[in-house]
Amino acid sequence: MLTDLIAQYHEAQRVWQAQFDEDDTKASNSKEWDAYEAAEDAILYYPCKTLEDVQTKASFVLADTNALDSVTNCFRSDDGAPSLVLFLRSLLGEPPVDNGGN
């Protein structure tokens, strides 16, 4: 499942990059960006079930500068929860908690 999410992320990234230059002012206000961001969130917040999931997810984040930036600097838009807290919970196999419960 996690490897499928990573493949979907890379496809969404490819589509977004083919459509926009990163400096394009419309790049982050498009359906392609929304799909790219949703694919990243699906990976970051996916509850790990095995040690292999943890290793796969950690390797993905360390290898992808956008995902690493999201984990270290961002907050979830719907409830303001810090991405780092939600990411760490997912490594423990816990789903995200809503409304700031982290």
Coordinates of C-alpha atoms in Angstrom, one line a residue:
M1 CA 0.0 0.0 0.0
L2 CA 2.7 2.5 1.0
T3 CA 4.7 1.8 -2.2
D4 CA 1.5 2.4 -4.2
L5 CA 1.1 5.8 -2.5
I6 CA 4.7 6.7 -3.3
A7 CA 4.2 5.7 -7.0
Q8 CA 1.0 7.9 -7.1
Y9 CA 3.0 10.7 -5.5
H10 CA 5.7 10.5 -8.2
E11 CA 3.1 10.5 -10.9
A12 CA 1.3 13.5 -9.5
Q13 CA 4.7 15.2 -9.2
R14 CA 5.5 14.4 -12.8
V15 CA 2.1 15.8 -14.0
W16 CA 2.5 19.0 -11.9
Q17 CA 6.1 19.6 -13.1
A18 CA 5.1 19.0 -16.7
Q19 CA 2.4 21.6 -16.4
F20 CA 4.2 24.3 -14.4
D21 CA 7.5 25.9 -13.7
E22 CA 8.1 26.1 -9.9
D23 CA 8.4 29.9 -10.3
D24 CA 5.0 30.1 -12.0
T25 CA 2.7 32.1 -9.9
K26 CA -0.2 29.7 -10.8
A27 CA 1.8 26.6 -9.9
S28 CA 0.4 26.3 -6.3
N29 CA -3.2 27.3 -7.3
S30 CA -4.0 24.4 -9.6
K31 CA -5.7 21.1 -9.6
E32 CA -2.3 19.5 -10.4
W33 CA -0.8 21.1 -7.3
D34 CA -3.8 19.9 -5.2
A35 CA -3.3 16.4 -6.4
Y36 CA 0.4 16.5 -5.8
E37 CA -0.1 17.8 -2.3
A38 CA -2.8 15.3 -1.5
A39 CA -0.5 12.5 -2.7
E40 CA 2.3 13.7 -0.4
D41 CA -0.1 13.9 2.6
A42 CA -1.3 10.4 1.9
I43 CA 2.3 9.2 2.4
L44 CA 3.2 11.4 5.3
Y45 CA 0.1 10.5 7.3
Y46 CA -0.2 6.8 6.3
P47 CA -0.2 4.7 9.5
C48 CA 2.8 2.4 9.3
K49 CA 1.9 -1.3 10.0
T50 CA 5.4 -2.8 9.8
L51 CA 9.0 -1.9 10.3
E52 CA 9.4 -2.1 6.5
D53 CA 6.7 0.7 6.2
V54 CA 8.6 2.8 8.7
Q55 CA 11.9 2.3 6.8
T56 CA 10.2 3.0 3.4
K57 CA 8.5 6.1 4.7
A58 CA 11.6 7.5 6.4
S59 CA 13.7 6.8 3.3
F60 CA 11.1 8.5 1.1
V61 CA 11.1 11.7 3.3
L62 CA 14.9 11.9 3.5
A63 CA 15.2 11.5 -0.3
D64 CA 12.5 14.0 -1.3
T65 CA 13.2 17.6 -0.4
N66 CA 9.5 18.6 -0.8
A67 CA 8.4 15.9 1.6
L68 CA 11.1 16.7 4.1
D69 CA 10.2 20.4 4.0
S70 CA 6.6 19.5 4.6
V71 CA 7.5 17.4 7.6
T72 CA 9.8 20.0 9.2
N73 CA 8.1 23.3 8.3
C74 CA 4.4 22.8 7.6
F75 CA 1.1 22.6 9.3
R76 CA -2.0 20.8 8.1
S77 CA -4.4 23.3 6.5
D78 CA -7.6 21.9 7.8
D79 CA -6.8 22.0 11.5
G80 CA -3.4 23.5 11.9
A81 CA -1.8 20.4 13.3
P82 CA 2.0 20.4 12.9
S83 CA 3.0 18.0 10.1
L84 CA 5.9 16.7 12.2
V85 CA 3.7 15.5 15.0
L86 CA 1.3 13.8 12.6
F87 CA 4.2 12.2 10.7
L88 CA 5.7 10.8 13.9
R89 CA 2.3 9.5 15.0
S90 CA 2.0 7.7 11.7
L91 CA 5.4 6.0 12.2
L92 CA 3.9 4.6 15.4
G93 CA 1.0 3.2 13.4
E94 CA -1.5 5.8 14.6
P95 CA -3.8 7.7 12.3
P96 CA -4.0 11.5 12.5
V97 CA -6.2 13.0 15.1
D98 CA -8.6 15.8 14.1
N99 CA -9.1 19.3 15.5
G100 CA -5.7 19.9 16.9
G101 CA -5.7 16.8 19.0
N102 CA -2.5 15.8 17.2

